[in-house]
Tab-separated table of C-alpha atoms in Angstrom:
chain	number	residue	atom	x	y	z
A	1	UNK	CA	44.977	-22.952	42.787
A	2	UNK	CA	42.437	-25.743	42.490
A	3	UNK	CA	43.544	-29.284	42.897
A	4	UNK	CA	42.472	-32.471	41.643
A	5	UNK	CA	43.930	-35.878	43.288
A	6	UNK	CA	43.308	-38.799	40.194
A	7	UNK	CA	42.929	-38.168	36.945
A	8	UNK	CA	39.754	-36.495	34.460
A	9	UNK	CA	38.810	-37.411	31.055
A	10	UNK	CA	39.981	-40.288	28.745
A	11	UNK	CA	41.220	-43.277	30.595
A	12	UNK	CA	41.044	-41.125	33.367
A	13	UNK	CA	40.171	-42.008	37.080
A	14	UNK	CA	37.462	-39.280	37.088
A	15	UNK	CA	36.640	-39.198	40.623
A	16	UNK	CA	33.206	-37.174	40.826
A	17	UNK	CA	34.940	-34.433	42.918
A	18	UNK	CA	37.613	-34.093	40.773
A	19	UNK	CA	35.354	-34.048	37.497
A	20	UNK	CA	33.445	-31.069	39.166
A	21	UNK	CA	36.407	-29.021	39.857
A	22	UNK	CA	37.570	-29.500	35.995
A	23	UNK	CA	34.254	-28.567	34.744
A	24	UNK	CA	34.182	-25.802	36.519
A	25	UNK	CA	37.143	-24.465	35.815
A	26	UNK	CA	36.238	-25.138	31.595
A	27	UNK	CA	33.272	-23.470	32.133
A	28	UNK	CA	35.569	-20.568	32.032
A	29	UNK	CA	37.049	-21.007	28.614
A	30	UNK	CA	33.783	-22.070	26.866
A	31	UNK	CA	32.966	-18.994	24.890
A	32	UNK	CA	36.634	-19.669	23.572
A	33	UNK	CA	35.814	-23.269	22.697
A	34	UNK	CA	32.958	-22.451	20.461
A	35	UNK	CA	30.033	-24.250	18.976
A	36	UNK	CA	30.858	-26.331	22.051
A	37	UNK	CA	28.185	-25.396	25.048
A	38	UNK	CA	29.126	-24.974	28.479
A	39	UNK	CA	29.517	-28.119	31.050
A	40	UNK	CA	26.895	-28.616	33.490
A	41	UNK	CA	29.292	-29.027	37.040
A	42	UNK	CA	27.626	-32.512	37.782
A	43	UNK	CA	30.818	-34.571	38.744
A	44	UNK	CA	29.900	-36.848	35.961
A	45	UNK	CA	32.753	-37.125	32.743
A	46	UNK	CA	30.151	-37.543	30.001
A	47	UNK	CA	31.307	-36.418	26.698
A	48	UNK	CA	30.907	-32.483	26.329
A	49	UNK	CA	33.498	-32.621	29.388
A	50	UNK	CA	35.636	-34.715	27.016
A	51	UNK	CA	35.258	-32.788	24.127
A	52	UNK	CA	35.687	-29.256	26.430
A	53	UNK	CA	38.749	-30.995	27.753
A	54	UNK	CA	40.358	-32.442	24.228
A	55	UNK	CA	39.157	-28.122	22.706
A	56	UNK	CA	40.891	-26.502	25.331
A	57	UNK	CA	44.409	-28.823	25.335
A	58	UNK	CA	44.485	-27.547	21.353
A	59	UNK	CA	43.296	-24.186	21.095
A	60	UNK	CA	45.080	-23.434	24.680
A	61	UNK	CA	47.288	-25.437	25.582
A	62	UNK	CA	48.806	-25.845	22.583
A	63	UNK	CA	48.587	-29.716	22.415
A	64	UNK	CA	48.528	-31.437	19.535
A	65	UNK	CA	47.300	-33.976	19.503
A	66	UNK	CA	45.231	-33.356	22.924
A	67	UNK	CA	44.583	-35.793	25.520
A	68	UNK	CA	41.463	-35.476	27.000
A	69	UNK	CA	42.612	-36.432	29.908
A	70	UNK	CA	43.456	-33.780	32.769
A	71	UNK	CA	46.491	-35.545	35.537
A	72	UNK	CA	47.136	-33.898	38.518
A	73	UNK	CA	50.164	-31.628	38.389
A	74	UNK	CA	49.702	-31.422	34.446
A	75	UNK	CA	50.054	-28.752	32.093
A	76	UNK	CA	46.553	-28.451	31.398
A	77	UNK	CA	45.531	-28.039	34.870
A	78	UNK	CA	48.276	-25.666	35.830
A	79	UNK	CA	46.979	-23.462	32.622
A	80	UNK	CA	43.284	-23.914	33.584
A	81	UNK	CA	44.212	-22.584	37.045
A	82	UNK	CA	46.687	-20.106	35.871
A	83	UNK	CA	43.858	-18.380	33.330
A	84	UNK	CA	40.859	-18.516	36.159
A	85	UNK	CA	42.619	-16.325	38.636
A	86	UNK	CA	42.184	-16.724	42.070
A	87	UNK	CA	39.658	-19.902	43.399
């Protein structure tokens, strides 16, 4: 299971480690989340991780309204590690 120690997305922390390890696990889920394009892992939140984020909290997570925003010990991480298998 992949961890992340502050907050990613909206109003988030988005510590450039943690912002990698979310946009690599949505990297994942993007041919679910289309038109949107993958996210390039650069440990920068710019706003196709935002968007990736706020598309996979509805269509996934079931969240409505989403986030954007990605907390440690959330539901959104535990279902973006649950649906990438093993790290």
């Amino acid at each position: 299971m992949r961890r992340i120690t502050a907050s990613v997305g909206r109003g988030g922390i988005n510590k450039s480690t943690d912002v990698m390890t979310v946009q690599q696990l949505l990297q994942e889920f993007v041919m679910d989340l289309t038109p949107l394009r993958p996210a390039q892992v650069t440990g920068t939140c710019d706003l196709l991780t935002l968007d990736l984020i706020s598309e996979f909290q509805k269509r996934v997570v079931n969240m409505n309204p989403p986030t954007g925003r990605v907390d440690p010990e959330s539901r959104t991480l535990y279902t973006l590690n649950k649906m990438s298998g093993p790290a």
